[in-house]
Coordinates of C-alpha atoms in Angstrom, one line a residue:
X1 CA 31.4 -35.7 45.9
X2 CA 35.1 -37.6 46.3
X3 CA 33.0 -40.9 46.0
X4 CA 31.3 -39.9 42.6
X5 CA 32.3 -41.3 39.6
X6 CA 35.1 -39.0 37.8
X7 CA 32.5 -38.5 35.2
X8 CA 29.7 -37.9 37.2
X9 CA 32.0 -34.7 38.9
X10 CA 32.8 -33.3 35.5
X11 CA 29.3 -33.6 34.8
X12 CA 28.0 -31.5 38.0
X13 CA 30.4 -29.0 37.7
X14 CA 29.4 -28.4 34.0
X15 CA 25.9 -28.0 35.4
X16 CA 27.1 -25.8 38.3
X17 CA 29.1 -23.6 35.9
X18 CA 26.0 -23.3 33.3
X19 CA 23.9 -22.3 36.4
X20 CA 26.2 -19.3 37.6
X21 CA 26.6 -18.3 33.4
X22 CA 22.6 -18.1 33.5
X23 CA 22.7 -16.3 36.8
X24 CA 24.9 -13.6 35.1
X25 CA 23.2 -13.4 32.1
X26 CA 20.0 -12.7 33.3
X27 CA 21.6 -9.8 35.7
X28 CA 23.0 -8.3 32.8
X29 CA 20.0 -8.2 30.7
X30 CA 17.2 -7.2 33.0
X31 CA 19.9 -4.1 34.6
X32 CA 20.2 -1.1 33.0
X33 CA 23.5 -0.1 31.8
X34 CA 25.3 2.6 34.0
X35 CA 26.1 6.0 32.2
X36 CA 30.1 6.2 31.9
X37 CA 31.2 9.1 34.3
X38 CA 34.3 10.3 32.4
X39 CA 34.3 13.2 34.7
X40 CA 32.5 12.3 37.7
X41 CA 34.3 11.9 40.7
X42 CA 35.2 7.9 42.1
X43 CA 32.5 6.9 44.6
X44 CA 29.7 8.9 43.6
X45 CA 27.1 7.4 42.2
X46 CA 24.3 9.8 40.5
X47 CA 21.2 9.2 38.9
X48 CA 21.1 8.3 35.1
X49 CA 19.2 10.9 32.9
X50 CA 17.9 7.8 31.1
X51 CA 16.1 6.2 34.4
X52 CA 14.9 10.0 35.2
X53 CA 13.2 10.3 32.0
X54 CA 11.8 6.5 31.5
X55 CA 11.1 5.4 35.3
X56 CA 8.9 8.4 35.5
X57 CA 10.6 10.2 38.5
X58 CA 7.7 13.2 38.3
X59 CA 9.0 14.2 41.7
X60 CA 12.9 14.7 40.9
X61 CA 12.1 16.2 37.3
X62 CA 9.2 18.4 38.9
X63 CA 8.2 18.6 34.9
X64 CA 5.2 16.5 34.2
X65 CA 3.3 18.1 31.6
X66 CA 6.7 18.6 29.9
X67 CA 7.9 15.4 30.3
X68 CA 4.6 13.6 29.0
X69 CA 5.0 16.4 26.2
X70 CA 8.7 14.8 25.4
X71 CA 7.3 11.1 25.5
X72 CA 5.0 11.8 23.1
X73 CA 6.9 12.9 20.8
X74 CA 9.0 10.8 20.9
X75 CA 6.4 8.0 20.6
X76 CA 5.0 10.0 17.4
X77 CA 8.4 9.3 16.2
X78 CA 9.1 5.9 16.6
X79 CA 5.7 5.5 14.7
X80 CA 6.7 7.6 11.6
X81 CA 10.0 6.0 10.6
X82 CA 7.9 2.7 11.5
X83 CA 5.6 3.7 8.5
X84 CA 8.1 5.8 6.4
X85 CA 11.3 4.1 6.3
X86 CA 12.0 0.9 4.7
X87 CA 15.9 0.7 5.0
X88 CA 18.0 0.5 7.7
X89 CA 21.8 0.8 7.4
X90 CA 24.9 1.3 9.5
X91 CA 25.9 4.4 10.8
X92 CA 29.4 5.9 8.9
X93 CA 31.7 8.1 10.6
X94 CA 30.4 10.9 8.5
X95 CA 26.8 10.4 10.1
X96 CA 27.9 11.5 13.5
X97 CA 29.9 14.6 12.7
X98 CA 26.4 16.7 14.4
X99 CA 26.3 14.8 17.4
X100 CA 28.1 16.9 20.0
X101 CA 29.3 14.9 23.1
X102 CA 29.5 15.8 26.8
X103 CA 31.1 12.7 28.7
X104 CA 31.2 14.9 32.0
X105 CA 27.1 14.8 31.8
X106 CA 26.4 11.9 29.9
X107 CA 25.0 14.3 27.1
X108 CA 24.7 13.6 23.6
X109 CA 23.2 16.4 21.2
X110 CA 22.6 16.1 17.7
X111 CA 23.1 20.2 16.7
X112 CA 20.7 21.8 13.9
X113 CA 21.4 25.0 12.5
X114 CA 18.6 27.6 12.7
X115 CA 17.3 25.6 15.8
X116 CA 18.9 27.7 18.7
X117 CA 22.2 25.6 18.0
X118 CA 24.6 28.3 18.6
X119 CA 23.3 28.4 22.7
X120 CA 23.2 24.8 23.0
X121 CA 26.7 24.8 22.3
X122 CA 27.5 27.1 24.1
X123 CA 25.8 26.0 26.8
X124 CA 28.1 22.4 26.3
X125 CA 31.0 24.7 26.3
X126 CA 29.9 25.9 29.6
X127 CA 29.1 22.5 30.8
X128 CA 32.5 20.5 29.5
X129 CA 35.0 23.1 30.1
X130 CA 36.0 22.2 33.3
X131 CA 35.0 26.3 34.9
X132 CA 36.6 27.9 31.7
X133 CA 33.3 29.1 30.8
X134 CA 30.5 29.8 33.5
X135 CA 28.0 32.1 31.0
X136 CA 27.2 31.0 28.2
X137 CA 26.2 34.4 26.8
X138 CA 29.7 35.1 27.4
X139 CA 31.1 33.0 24.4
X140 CA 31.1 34.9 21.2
X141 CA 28.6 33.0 18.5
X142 CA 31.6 32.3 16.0
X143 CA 33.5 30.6 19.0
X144 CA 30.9 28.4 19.8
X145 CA 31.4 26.9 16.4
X146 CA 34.8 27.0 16.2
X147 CA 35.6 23.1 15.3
X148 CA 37.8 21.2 18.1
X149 CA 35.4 23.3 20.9
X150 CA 33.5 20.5 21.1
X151 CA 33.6 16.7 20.8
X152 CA 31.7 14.8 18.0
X153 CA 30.7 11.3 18.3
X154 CA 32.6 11.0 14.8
X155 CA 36.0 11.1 16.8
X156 CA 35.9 8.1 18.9
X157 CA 36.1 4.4 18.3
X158 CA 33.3 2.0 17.4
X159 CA 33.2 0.5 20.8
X160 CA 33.0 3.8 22.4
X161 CA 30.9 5.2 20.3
X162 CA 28.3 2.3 21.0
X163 CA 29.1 2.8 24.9
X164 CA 28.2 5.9 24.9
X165 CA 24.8 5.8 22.5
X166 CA 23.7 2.7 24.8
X167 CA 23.5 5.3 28.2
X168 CA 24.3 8.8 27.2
X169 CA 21.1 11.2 27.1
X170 CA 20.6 11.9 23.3
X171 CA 18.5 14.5 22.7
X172 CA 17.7 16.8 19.7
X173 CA 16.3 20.2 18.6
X174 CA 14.2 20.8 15.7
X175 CA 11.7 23.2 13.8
X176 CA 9.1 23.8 11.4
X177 CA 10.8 22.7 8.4
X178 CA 10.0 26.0 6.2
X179 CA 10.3 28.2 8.9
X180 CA 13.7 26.9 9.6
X181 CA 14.4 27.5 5.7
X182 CA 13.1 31.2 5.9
X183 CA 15.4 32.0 8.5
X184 CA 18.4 30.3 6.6
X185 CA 17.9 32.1 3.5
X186 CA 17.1 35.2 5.4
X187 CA 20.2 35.2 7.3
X188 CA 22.9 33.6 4.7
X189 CA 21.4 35.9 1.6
X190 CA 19.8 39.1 3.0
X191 CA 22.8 40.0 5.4
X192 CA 25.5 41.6 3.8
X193 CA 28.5 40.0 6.2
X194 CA 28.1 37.2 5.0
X195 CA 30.1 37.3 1.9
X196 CA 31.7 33.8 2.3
X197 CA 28.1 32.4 1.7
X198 CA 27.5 35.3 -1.3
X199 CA 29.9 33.8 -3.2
X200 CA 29.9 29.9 -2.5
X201 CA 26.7 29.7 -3.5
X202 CA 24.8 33.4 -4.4
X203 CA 27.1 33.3 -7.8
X204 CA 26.3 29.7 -8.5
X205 CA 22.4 30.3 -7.9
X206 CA 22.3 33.3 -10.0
X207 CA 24.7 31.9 -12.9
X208 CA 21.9 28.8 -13.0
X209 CA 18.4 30.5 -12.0
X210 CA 18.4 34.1 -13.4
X211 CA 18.3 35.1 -16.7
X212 CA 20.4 37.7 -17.9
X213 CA 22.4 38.1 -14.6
X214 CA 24.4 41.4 -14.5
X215 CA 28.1 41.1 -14.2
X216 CA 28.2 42.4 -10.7
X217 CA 25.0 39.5 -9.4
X218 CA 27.7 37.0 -11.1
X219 CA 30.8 38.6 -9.2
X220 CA 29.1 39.2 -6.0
X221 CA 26.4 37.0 -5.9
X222 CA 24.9 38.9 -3.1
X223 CA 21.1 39.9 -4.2
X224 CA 19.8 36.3 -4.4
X225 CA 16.1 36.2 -4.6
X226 CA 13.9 33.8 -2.2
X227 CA 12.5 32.4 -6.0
X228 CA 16.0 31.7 -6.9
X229 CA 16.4 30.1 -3.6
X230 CA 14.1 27.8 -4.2
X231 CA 15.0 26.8 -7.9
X232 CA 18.5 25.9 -6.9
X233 CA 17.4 23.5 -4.0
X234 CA 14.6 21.4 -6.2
X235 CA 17.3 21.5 -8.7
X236 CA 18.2 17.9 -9.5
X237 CA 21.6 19.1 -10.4
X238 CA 22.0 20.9 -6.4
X239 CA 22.0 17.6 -4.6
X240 CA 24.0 15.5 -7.4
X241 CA 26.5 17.5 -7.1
X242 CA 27.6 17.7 -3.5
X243 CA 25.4 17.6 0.0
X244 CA 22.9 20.2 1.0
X245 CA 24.9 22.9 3.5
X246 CA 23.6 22.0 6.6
X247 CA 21.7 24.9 7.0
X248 CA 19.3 24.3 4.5
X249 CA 20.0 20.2 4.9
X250 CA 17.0 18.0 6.2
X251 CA 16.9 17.0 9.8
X252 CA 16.7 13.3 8.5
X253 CA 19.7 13.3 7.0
X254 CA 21.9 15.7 9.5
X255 CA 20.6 13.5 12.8
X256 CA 19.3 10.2 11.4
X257 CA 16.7 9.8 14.0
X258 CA 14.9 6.8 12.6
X259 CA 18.5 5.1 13.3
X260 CA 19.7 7.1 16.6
X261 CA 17.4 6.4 19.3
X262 CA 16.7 10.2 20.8
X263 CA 15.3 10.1 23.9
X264 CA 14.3 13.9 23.7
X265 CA 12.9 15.3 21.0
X266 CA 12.6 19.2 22.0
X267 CA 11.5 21.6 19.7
X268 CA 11.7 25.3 19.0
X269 CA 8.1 26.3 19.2
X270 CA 8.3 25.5 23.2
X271 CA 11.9 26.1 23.3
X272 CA 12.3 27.6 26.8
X273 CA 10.1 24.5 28.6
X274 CA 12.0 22.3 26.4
X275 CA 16.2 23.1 27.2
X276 CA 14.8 24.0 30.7
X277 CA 13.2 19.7 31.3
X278 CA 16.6 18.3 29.4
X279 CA 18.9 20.7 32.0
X280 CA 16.8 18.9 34.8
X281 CA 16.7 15.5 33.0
X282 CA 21.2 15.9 32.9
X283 CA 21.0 17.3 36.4
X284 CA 23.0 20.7 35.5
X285 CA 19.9 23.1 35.9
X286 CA 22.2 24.9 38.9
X287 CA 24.8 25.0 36.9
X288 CA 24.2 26.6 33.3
X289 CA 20.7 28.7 32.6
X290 CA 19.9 28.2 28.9
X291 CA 19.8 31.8 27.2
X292 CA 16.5 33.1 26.4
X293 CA 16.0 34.6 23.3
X294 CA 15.8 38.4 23.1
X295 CA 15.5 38.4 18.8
X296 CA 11.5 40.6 17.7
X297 CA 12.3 39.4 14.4
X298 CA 12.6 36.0 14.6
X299 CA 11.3 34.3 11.6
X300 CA 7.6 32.3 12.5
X301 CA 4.7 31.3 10.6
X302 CA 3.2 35.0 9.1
X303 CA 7.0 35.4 8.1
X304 CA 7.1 32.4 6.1
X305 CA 3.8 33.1 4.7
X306 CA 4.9 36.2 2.9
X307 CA 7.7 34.5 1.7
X308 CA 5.9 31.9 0.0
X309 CA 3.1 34.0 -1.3
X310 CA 4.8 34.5 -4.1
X311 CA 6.5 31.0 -4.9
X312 CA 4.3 29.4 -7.7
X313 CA 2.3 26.3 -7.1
X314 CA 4.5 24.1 -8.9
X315 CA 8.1 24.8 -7.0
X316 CA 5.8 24.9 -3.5
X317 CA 4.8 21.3 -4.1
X318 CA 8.4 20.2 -5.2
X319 CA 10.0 22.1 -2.3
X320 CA 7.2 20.3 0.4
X321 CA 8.3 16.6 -1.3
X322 CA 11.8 17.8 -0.7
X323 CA 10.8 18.0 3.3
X324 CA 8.6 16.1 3.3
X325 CA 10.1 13.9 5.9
X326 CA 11.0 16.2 8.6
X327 CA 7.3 17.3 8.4
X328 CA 6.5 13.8 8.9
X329 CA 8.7 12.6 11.8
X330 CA 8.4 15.4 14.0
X331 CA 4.5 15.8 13.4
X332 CA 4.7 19.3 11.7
X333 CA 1.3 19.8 9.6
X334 CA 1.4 21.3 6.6
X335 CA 1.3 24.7 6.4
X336 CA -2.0 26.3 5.7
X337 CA -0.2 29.2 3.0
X338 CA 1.3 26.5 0.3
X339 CA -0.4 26.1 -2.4
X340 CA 0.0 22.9 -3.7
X341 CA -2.7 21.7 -6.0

């Protein structure tokens, strides 16, 4: 090599240096990317939730039926915003504000409320709070929404926040779409503790939707109708004028799952199964026990159907376009009381 040319040496060691550059490019593209372990102790290595659920470890997840359940879904997915978006656009700050992050697990939940949110946080709570919390029944429900409880992916920095969608497990709940607006309206209308909600937005349906409202409906706002209901959200005026509260909001537009890549799509027909494979999936079954549901009026299918029955063909038709999407994506069929035509 001394008796080369000095241009022949440059030219090798160019070659040699392009050689080891292609060598590490190639190692970074065909490894996965590690999970960060924020909270795991230095040394230990664990399994990633990710290579659980896509390398097909039946063994470790002892869940096959669930997990081919899981896979499908989200392949069902994948094909609907395929075929139903047209658009994509960048993710703001205000797009992440649902997605709850556990950095000690790896975890990253989008939260839907009416979709068993309140136990899944509660069950983070458990699972970030460093032994504070060990059952999650413990935690009162307004706690486990108390803001600051909790990280959102909305508080960190772009580069973290790509870090952490690249190898966290991202997972989400969701519902029949007009199930999950019967039980909103039945629980922020037809209770009478919730005031806050009688008079934020009872007063403003009734002022628009009923005619000759009595002074006390316009005070108290606190005898909305399921009809009324309706009429205010497939009012144009409703969604020109500020966002849809995210209880009644699509899950489209809380969770943005044609642009976040969810691993697990879980829903709350098969609840139970479902938190149960993503507590093995994150490796924490030992350590938290997802709360079962002891409600005997919880709002399903027959329940919706008497609240429709009475919903004219005309705002049932506007109301399905308004969901439309969140019947497509997560493969809902239509429901066999509306009336449409």
């Amino acid at each position: 090599m001394m008796g080369m040319p000095r241009g022949g040496r440059l030219f090798l060691a160019t070659c040699l240096c392009s050689f080891f550059v292609l060598v590490l490019y190639f190692q970074s593209i065909t490894k996965p990317e590690p999970a960060l372990k924020t909270g795991s102790r230095p040394g230990k290595s664990r399994r990633s939730p990710l290579q659980t659920l896509y390398k097909g470890d039946q063994k470790q997840l002892k869940l096959p039926a669930a997990q081919k359940s899981l896979q499908g879904r989200r392949k069902v997915l994948d094909q609907a915003c395929l075929s139903h978006t047209k658009k994509r656009r960048v993710l703001s700050p205000e797009d992440l504000k649902h997605l709850i992050v556990d950095d000690k697990h790896g975890l990253i939940y989008c939260y839907v409320p009416k979709v068993a949110c309140t136990n899944w946080k509660r069950v983070l709570m458990v699972l970030s709070s460093n032994g504070r919390y060990s059952d999650p029944l413990a935690i009162p429900a307004n706690e486990a929404h108390v803001a600051g409880n909790l990280r959102t992916l909305s508080e960190f920095s772009v580069t973290e926040i790509n870090q952490r969608l690249r190898s966290y497990l991202k997972f989400i709940f969701v519902r029949e779409p007009f199930e999950r607006l019967v039980s909103a309206y039945r629980n922020k209308f037809t209770r009478s503790y919730n005031t806050a909600f009688h008079k934020r937005y009872g007063t403003k349906i009734i002022r628009r939707h009923r005619a000759n409202p009595q002074p006390e409906a316009l005070e108290k706002g606190n005898d909305v109708s399921f009809q009324e209901f309706i009429q205010y959200l497939v009012d144009p005026r409703t969604q020109r004028e500020e966002p849809f509260n995210e209880h009644w909001e699509r899950v489209h537009s809380l969770c943005h799952p044609c642009l976040i890549h969810y691993d697990v799509v879980g829903k709350y027909e098969t609840l139970e199964p479902d938190a149960q494979a993503v507590l093995r999936l994150a490796g924490v079954e030992g350590k938290v026990q997802f709360p079962t549901s002891g409600k005997s009026t919880r709002t399903d299918g027959n329940m919706a159907a008497r609240f429709f029955k009475h919903i004219s063909p005309f705002y049932q038709k506007k109301l399905f376009n308004l969901y439309r999407m969140d019947f497509l994506l997560f493969n809902y069929t239509t429901p066999e009381y509306l009336r449409t035509r």
